[in-house]
Amino acid sequence: MANWKILVNQNITLPTLFARTMPTTQAEENYLKAIFTIVEKEAGPALTNAIATVMQTSAASVTDMLKRLSDKQLITYEKYRGVQLTEAGNRVATALIRKHRLWEVFLVDKLGFAWDEVHVLAEQLEHVQGNDLVTRLDAFLGHPKFDPHGDPIPDAEGRWTFRKQAPLATLQPGDRGVVTGVDDHSAAFLQYLDQLGLTLGAEIELLERFPYDQSVRVRTGDGRELTLSDKVTHNLFVKT
Ligand SMILES: [Zn+2]
């Protein structure tokens, strides 16, 4: 807290994304990230129960935290209506996601981790403070726009690069696409994709869909034919 005051008094300009009103604890940051994700997914306020599920805690603990975040003006919170991030809260969440995804790129590209191993490590690394660290990491990696799971990395100004992608399930027989991301980030799913030889950038052609269970037969860029379940095709994104 004291350090922060010194910064403010000296009027040091911080990069836009890191301009904060008050320092946040790791727990607060995780809540902000959870709220960001829920609001994005639901396209509306995050309800206490939804936050409790993501944070794996009780609704009562969520309520306590929401009060703290609201006192810090990081969220707006109306009982029964849910939670929205304020501009400051949004900045903190975006900065965290940026750090998380940059670390994931680093771990996969530079340290040789598999894509199913890096999320847990990045959950810790994202809380390491230091704007200069993130700036240098970003430059070192060549300013990547997507993480190892195909998710967009916001830039230093908080801008996102979105691309047109759709679940493989939406393709019709004869359609071709390139694997660009996953909706299910679980290690189990990522390991399964590894086993199938389906990684980001893999070419795929949908050959046939079986009406019985909506599973599909596909041909990969290297000429292999695979049968994929309905669940897999809904969790795999392709760009056509
Ligand atoms: Zn992750």
mmCIF file of C-alpha atoms and ligand atoms in Angstrom:
data_model
loop_
_atom_site.group_PDB
_atom_site.id
_atom_site.type_symbol
_atom_site.label_atom_id
_atom_site.label_comp_id
_atom_site.label_asym_id
_atom_site.label_seq_id
_atom_site.Cartn_x
_atom_site.Cartn_y
_atom_site.Cartn_z
ATOM 1 C CA MET A 1 0.000 0.000 0.000
ATOM 2 C CA ALA A 2 2.777 2.406 0.942
ATOM 3 C CA ASN A 3 4.678 1.732 -2.263
ATOM 4 C CA TRP A 4 1.618 2.408 -4.274
ATOM 5 C CA LYS A 5 1.159 5.802 -2.658
ATOM 6 C CA ILE A 6 4.718 6.715 -3.523
ATOM 7 C CA LEU A 7 4.042 5.828 -7.136
ATOM 8 C CA VAL A 8 0.920 7.919 -7.217
ATOM 9 C CA ASN A 9 2.570 10.879 -5.524
ATOM 10 C CA GLN A 10 5.459 10.814 -7.951
ATOM 11 C CA ASN A 11 2.905 10.719 -10.723
ATOM 12 C CA ILE A 12 4.598 7.902 -12.593
ATOM 13 C CA THR A 13 2.642 6.913 -15.673
ATOM 14 C CA LEU A 14 1.898 3.205 -15.835
ATOM 15 C CA PRO A 15 0.849 1.376 -18.989
ATOM 16 C CA THR A 16 -2.893 1.696 -19.490
ATOM 17 C CA LEU A 17 -3.682 -1.888 -18.586
ATOM 18 C CA PHE A 18 -1.945 -1.637 -15.237
ATOM 19 C CA ALA A 19 -3.277 1.700 -14.118
ATOM 20 C CA ARG A 20 -5.064 0.690 -10.950
ATOM 21 C CA THR A 21 -6.774 2.567 -8.228
ATOM 22 C CA MET A 22 -5.689 0.187 -5.476
ATOM 23 C CA PRO A 23 -3.498 -2.896 -5.234
ATOM 24 C CA THR A 24 -5.305 -6.218 -5.300
ATOM 25 C CA THR A 25 -4.609 -9.467 -3.478
ATOM 26 C CA GLN A 26 -4.237 -12.769 -5.279
ATOM 27 C CA ALA A 27 -7.642 -13.923 -4.034
ATOM 28 C CA GLU A 28 -9.288 -10.737 -5.273
ATOM 29 C CA GLU A 29 -7.605 -11.125 -8.628
ATOM 30 C CA ASN A 30 -8.901 -14.666 -9.001
ATOM 31 C CA TYR A 31 -12.429 -13.466 -8.287
ATOM 32 C CA LEU A 32 -12.128 -10.676 -10.846
ATOM 33 C CA LYS A 33 -10.965 -13.177 -13.436
ATOM 34 C CA ALA A 34 -13.826 -15.530 -12.603
ATOM 35 C CA ILE A 35 -16.359 -12.704 -12.875
ATOM 36 C CA PHE A 36 -14.839 -11.582 -16.183
ATOM 37 C CA THR A 37 -15.162 -15.100 -17.584
ATOM 38 C CA ILE A 38 -18.756 -15.578 -16.406
ATOM 39 C CA VAL A 39 -19.893 -12.145 -17.671
ATOM 40 C CA GLU A 40 -18.314 -12.901 -21.033
ATOM 41 C CA LYS A 41 -19.922 -16.323 -21.256
ATOM 42 C CA GLU A 42 -23.362 -15.287 -20.039
ATOM 43 C CA ALA A 43 -23.260 -11.895 -21.775
ATOM 44 C CA GLY A 44 -24.754 -10.458 -18.579
ATOM 45 C CA PRO A 45 -24.098 -9.991 -14.851
ATOM 46 C CA ALA A 46 -22.422 -12.825 -12.939
ATOM 47 C CA LEU A 47 -24.667 -14.332 -10.286
ATOM 48 C CA THR A 48 -23.303 -15.215 -6.846
ATOM 49 C CA ASN A 49 -23.997 -18.921 -7.317
ATOM 50 C CA ALA A 50 -22.165 -19.021 -10.618
ATOM 51 C CA ILE A 51 -19.159 -17.325 -9.013
ATOM 52 C CA ALA A 52 -19.304 -19.773 -6.072
ATOM 53 C CA THR A 53 -19.239 -22.701 -8.504
ATOM 54 C CA VAL A 54 -16.227 -21.375 -10.412
ATOM 55 C CA MET A 55 -14.363 -20.477 -7.203
ATOM 56 C CA GLN A 56 -15.419 -23.747 -5.542
ATOM 57 C CA THR A 57 -16.559 -21.998 -2.419
ATOM 58 C CA SER A 58 -19.766 -21.108 -0.584
ATOM 59 C CA ALA A 59 -22.142 -18.335 -1.586
ATOM 60 C CA ALA A 60 -21.449 -16.716 1.805
ATOM 61 C CA SER A 61 -17.712 -16.392 1.133
ATOM 62 C CA VAL A 62 -18.484 -15.008 -2.303
ATOM 63 C CA THR A 63 -20.713 -12.354 -0.760
ATOM 64 C CA ASP A 64 -17.903 -11.288 1.598
ATOM 65 C CA MET A 65 -15.481 -10.967 -1.280
ATOM 66 C CA LEU A 66 -17.978 -9.088 -3.423
ATOM 67 C CA LYS A 67 -18.288 -6.514 -0.693
ATOM 68 C CA ARG A 68 -14.519 -6.024 -0.622
ATOM 69 C CA LEU A 69 -14.304 -5.739 -4.401
ATOM 70 C CA SER A 70 -17.183 -3.316 -4.405
ATOM 71 C CA ASP A 71 -15.477 -1.186 -1.700
ATOM 72 C CA LYS A 72 -12.430 -1.039 -3.959
ATOM 73 C CA GLN A 73 -14.689 0.001 -6.840
ATOM 74 C CA LEU A 74 -13.650 -2.969 -8.920
ATOM 75 C CA ILE A 75 -17.184 -4.300 -9.329
ATOM 76 C CA THR A 76 -20.746 -3.095 -9.181
ATOM 77 C CA TYR A 77 -22.902 -5.435 -7.173
ATOM 78 C CA GLU A 78 -26.657 -5.437 -6.885
ATOM 79 C CA LYS A 79 -28.218 -8.068 -4.701
ATOM 80 C CA TYR A 80 -30.141 -10.650 -6.767
ATOM 81 C CA ARG A 81 -29.114 -8.976 -10.012
ATOM 82 C CA GLY A 82 -25.492 -9.987 -10.054
ATOM 83 C CA VAL A 83 -22.076 -8.521 -10.560
ATOM 84 C CA GLN A 84 -20.434 -6.491 -13.296
ATOM 85 C CA LEU A 85 -16.837 -5.340 -13.451
ATOM 86 C CA THR A 86 -16.129 -1.628 -13.367
ATOM 87 C CA GLU A 87 -13.626 -0.230 -15.821
ATOM 88 C CA ALA A 88 -10.894 -0.632 -13.188
ATOM 89 C CA GLY A 89 -11.981 -4.212 -12.444
ATOM 90 C CA ASN A 90 -12.016 -4.989 -16.126
ATOM 91 C CA ARG A 91 -8.468 -3.674 -16.468
ATOM 92 C CA VAL A 92 -7.210 -5.890 -13.648
ATOM 93 C CA ALA A 93 -8.919 -8.996 -15.093
ATOM 94 C CA THR A 94 -7.668 -8.290 -18.607
ATOM 95 C CA ALA A 95 -4.100 -7.779 -17.350
ATOM 96 C CA LEU A 96 -4.276 -11.117 -15.505
ATOM 97 C CA ILE A 97 -5.535 -12.984 -18.538
ATOM 98 C CA ARG A 98 -2.802 -11.363 -20.592
ATOM 99 C CA LYS A 99 -0.124 -12.502 -18.157
ATOM 100 C CA HIS A 100 -1.618 -15.982 -17.817
ATOM 101 C CA ARG A 101 -1.684 -16.590 -21.551
ATOM 102 C CA LEU A 102 1.754 -15.105 -22.198
ATOM 103 C CA TRP A 103 3.214 -17.414 -19.541
ATOM 104 C CA GLU A 104 1.460 -20.350 -21.184
ATOM 105 C CA VAL A 105 3.107 -19.474 -24.509
ATOM 106 C CA PHE A 106 6.458 -19.206 -22.752
ATOM 107 C CA LEU A 107 6.056 -22.573 -21.017
ATOM 108 C CA VAL A 108 5.068 -24.397 -24.205
ATOM 109 C CA ASP A 109 7.271 -22.633 -26.766
ATOM 110 C CA LYS A 110 10.394 -22.006 -24.705
ATOM 111 C CA LEU A 111 10.377 -24.622 -21.952
ATOM 112 C CA GLY A 112 8.816 -27.459 -23.891
ATOM 113 C CA PHE A 113 5.814 -28.144 -21.687
ATOM 114 C CA ALA A 114 2.791 -29.887 -23.200
ATOM 115 C CA TRP A 115 -0.361 -27.813 -23.707
ATOM 116 C CA ASP A 116 -2.229 -29.763 -21.028
ATOM 117 C CA GLU A 117 0.447 -29.027 -18.395
ATOM 118 C CA VAL A 118 0.713 -25.261 -18.466
ATOM 119 C CA HIS A 119 -2.581 -23.950 -17.098
ATOM 120 C CA VAL A 120 -1.846 -24.818 -13.470
ATOM 121 C CA LEU A 121 1.603 -23.201 -13.635
ATOM 122 C CA ALA A 122 0.231 -20.112 -15.355
ATOM 123 C CA GLU A 123 -2.381 -19.763 -12.593
ATOM 124 C CA GLN A 124 0.538 -19.057 -10.255
ATOM 125 C CA LEU A 125 2.749 -17.088 -12.620
ATOM 126 C CA GLU A 126 -0.069 -14.690 -13.530
ATOM 127 C CA HIS A 127 0.139 -13.195 -10.031
ATOM 128 C CA VAL A 128 3.832 -12.300 -10.248
ATOM 129 C CA GLN A 129 3.923 -8.511 -10.208
ATOM 130 C CA GLY A 130 6.027 -6.333 -12.460
ATOM 131 C CA ASN A 131 4.921 -4.475 -15.558
ATOM 132 C CA ASP A 132 8.398 -4.572 -16.992
ATOM 133 C CA LEU A 133 8.428 -8.363 -16.684
ATOM 134 C CA VAL A 134 5.263 -8.702 -18.762
ATOM 135 C CA THR A 135 6.448 -6.171 -21.329
ATOM 136 C CA ARG A 136 9.731 -8.019 -21.771
ATOM 137 C CA LEU A 137 8.080 -11.429 -21.800
ATOM 138 C CA ASP A 138 5.700 -10.253 -24.520
ATOM 139 C CA ALA A 139 8.589 -8.873 -26.612
ATOM 140 C CA PHE A 140 10.695 -11.996 -26.018
ATOM 141 C CA LEU A 141 7.864 -14.162 -27.329
ATOM 142 C CA GLY A 142 7.362 -11.916 -30.374
ATOM 143 C CA HIS A 143 4.031 -10.405 -29.251
ATOM 144 C CA PRO A 144 1.915 -13.564 -29.652
ATOM 145 C CA LYS A 145 -1.780 -12.994 -30.276
ATOM 146 C CA PHE A 146 -2.949 -16.466 -29.187
ATOM 147 C CA ASP A 147 -2.046 -18.830 -26.370
ATOM 148 C CA PRO A 148 -1.256 -22.562 -26.791
ATOM 149 C CA HIS A 149 -4.970 -23.374 -26.584
ATOM 150 C CA GLY A 150 -5.874 -20.888 -29.296
ATOM 151 C CA ASP A 151 -7.319 -18.305 -26.902
ATOM 152 C CA PRO A 152 -6.641 -14.644 -27.717
ATOM 153 C CA ILE A 153 -4.048 -12.696 -25.704
ATOM 154 C CA PRO A 154 -5.050 -9.071 -25.051
ATOM 155 C CA ASP A 155 -2.289 -6.584 -25.931
ATOM 156 C CA ALA A 156 -0.757 -4.036 -23.559
ATOM 157 C CA GLU A 157 -3.660 -1.664 -24.225
ATOM 158 C CA GLY A 158 -6.189 -4.385 -23.449
ATOM 159 C CA ARG A 159 -7.217 -4.951 -27.067
ATOM 160 C CA TRP A 160 -8.243 -8.451 -28.114
ATOM 161 C CA THR A 161 -7.690 -10.152 -31.442
ATOM 162 C CA PHE A 162 -10.716 -12.217 -32.315
ATOM 163 C CA ARG A 163 -10.910 -14.534 -35.258
ATOM 164 C CA LYS A 164 -13.764 -16.304 -36.906
ATOM 165 C CA GLN A 165 -13.874 -19.839 -35.638
ATOM 166 C CA ALA A 166 -16.661 -22.311 -35.012
ATOM 167 C CA PRO A 167 -17.048 -25.710 -33.362
ATOM 168 C CA LEU A 168 -16.169 -28.583 -35.683
ATOM 169 C CA ALA A 169 -19.744 -29.748 -35.083
ATOM 170 C CA THR A 170 -21.041 -26.942 -37.330
ATOM 171 C CA LEU A 171 -19.152 -28.186 -40.408
ATOM 172 C CA GLN A 172 -20.946 -30.078 -43.147
ATOM 173 C CA PRO A 173 -19.587 -33.113 -45.010
ATOM 174 C CA GLY A 174 -17.056 -31.872 -47.558
ATOM 175 C CA ASP A 175 -16.093 -28.813 -45.461
ATOM 176 C CA ARG A 176 -12.462 -28.287 -44.535
ATOM 177 C CA GLY A 177 -10.967 -26.360 -41.662
ATOM 178 C CA VAL A 178 -7.897 -25.779 -39.536
ATOM 179 C CA VAL A 179 -7.927 -26.479 -35.792
ATOM 180 C CA THR A 180 -7.677 -23.112 -34.004
ATOM 181 C CA GLY A 181 -8.672 -23.772 -30.403
ATOM 182 C CA VAL A 182 -10.564 -25.698 -27.764
ATOM 183 C CA ASP A 183 -13.607 -24.949 -25.652
ATOM 184 C CA ASP A 184 -12.804 -27.642 -23.095
ATOM 185 C CA HIS A 185 -9.445 -26.779 -21.491
ATOM 186 C CA SER A 186 -9.235 -29.866 -19.288
ATOM 187 C CA ALA A 187 -6.017 -31.884 -19.296
ATOM 188 C CA ALA A 188 -8.047 -34.988 -20.145
ATOM 189 C CA PHE A 189 -9.381 -33.445 -23.352
ATOM 190 C CA LEU A 190 -6.033 -31.956 -24.397
ATOM 191 C CA GLN A 191 -4.266 -35.268 -23.821
ATOM 192 C CA TYR A 192 -6.927 -37.050 -25.856
ATOM 193 C CA LEU A 193 -6.394 -34.609 -28.724
ATOM 194 C CA ASP A 194 -2.655 -35.277 -28.510
ATOM 195 C CA GLN A 195 -3.369 -38.995 -28.808
ATOM 196 C CA LEU A 196 -5.490 -38.339 -31.876
ATOM 197 C CA GLY A 197 -2.727 -36.146 -33.311
ATOM 198 C CA LEU A 198 -5.051 -33.145 -33.407
ATOM 199 C CA THR A 199 -3.147 -30.039 -32.361
ATOM 200 C CA LEU A 200 -3.496 -26.364 -33.247
ATOM 201 C CA GLY A 201 -2.939 -25.827 -36.941
ATOM 202 C CA ALA A 202 -3.990 -29.378 -37.895
ATOM 203 C CA GLU A 203 -5.988 -29.536 -41.117
ATOM 204 C CA ILE A 204 -9.221 -31.422 -41.015
ATOM 205 C CA GLU A 205 -11.893 -32.380 -43.554
ATOM 206 C CA LEU A 206 -15.299 -33.550 -42.447
ATOM 207 C CA LEU A 207 -16.201 -36.626 -44.475
ATOM 208 C CA GLU A 208 -19.399 -37.904 -42.936
ATOM 209 C CA ARG A 209 -21.768 -37.375 -40.007
ATOM 210 C CA PHE A 210 -23.590 -40.345 -38.480
ATOM 211 C CA PRO A 211 -27.206 -39.441 -37.656
ATOM 212 C CA TYR A 212 -27.333 -42.045 -34.887
ATOM 213 C CA ASP A 213 -25.142 -40.115 -32.417
ATOM 214 C CA GLN A 214 -23.858 -37.151 -34.443
ATOM 215 C CA SER A 215 -20.334 -38.530 -34.393
ATOM 216 C CA VAL A 216 -18.265 -37.706 -37.473
ATOM 217 C CA ARG A 217 -15.584 -39.222 -39.649
ATOM 218 C CA VAL A 218 -12.826 -36.803 -40.588
ATOM 219 C CA ARG A 219 -9.624 -36.888 -42.616
ATOM 220 C CA THR A 220 -6.597 -35.092 -41.222
ATOM 221 C CA GLY A 221 -4.030 -33.128 -43.221
ATOM 222 C CA ASP A 222 -1.624 -36.062 -42.988
ATOM 223 C CA GLY A 223 -4.169 -38.405 -44.546
ATOM 224 C CA ARG A 224 -5.460 -40.242 -41.480
ATOM 225 C CA GLU A 225 -9.140 -40.973 -40.975
ATOM 226 C CA LEU A 226 -10.586 -40.558 -37.497
ATOM 227 C CA THR A 227 -14.020 -40.933 -35.951
ATOM 228 C CA LEU A 228 -14.805 -38.165 -33.465
ATOM 229 C CA SER A 229 -17.619 -38.119 -30.948
ATOM 230 C CA ASP A 230 -20.266 -35.393 -30.798
ATOM 231 C CA LYS A 231 -18.652 -34.172 -27.575
ATOM 232 C CA VAL A 232 -15.266 -33.757 -29.235
ATOM 233 C CA THR A 233 -16.701 -31.890 -32.238
ATOM 234 C CA HIS A 234 -18.444 -29.434 -29.899
ATOM 235 C CA ASN A 235 -15.251 -28.727 -27.977
ATOM 236 C CA LEU A 236 -12.886 -28.294 -30.900
ATOM 237 C CA PHE A 237 -12.816 -24.970 -32.783
ATOM 238 C CA VAL A 238 -11.905 -24.722 -36.434
ATOM 239 C CA LYS A 239 -11.405 -21.862 -38.843
ATOM 240 C CA THR A 240 -12.842 -22.640 -42.273
HETATM 241 ZN ZN ZN B 1 -4.698 -21.324 -18.841
#
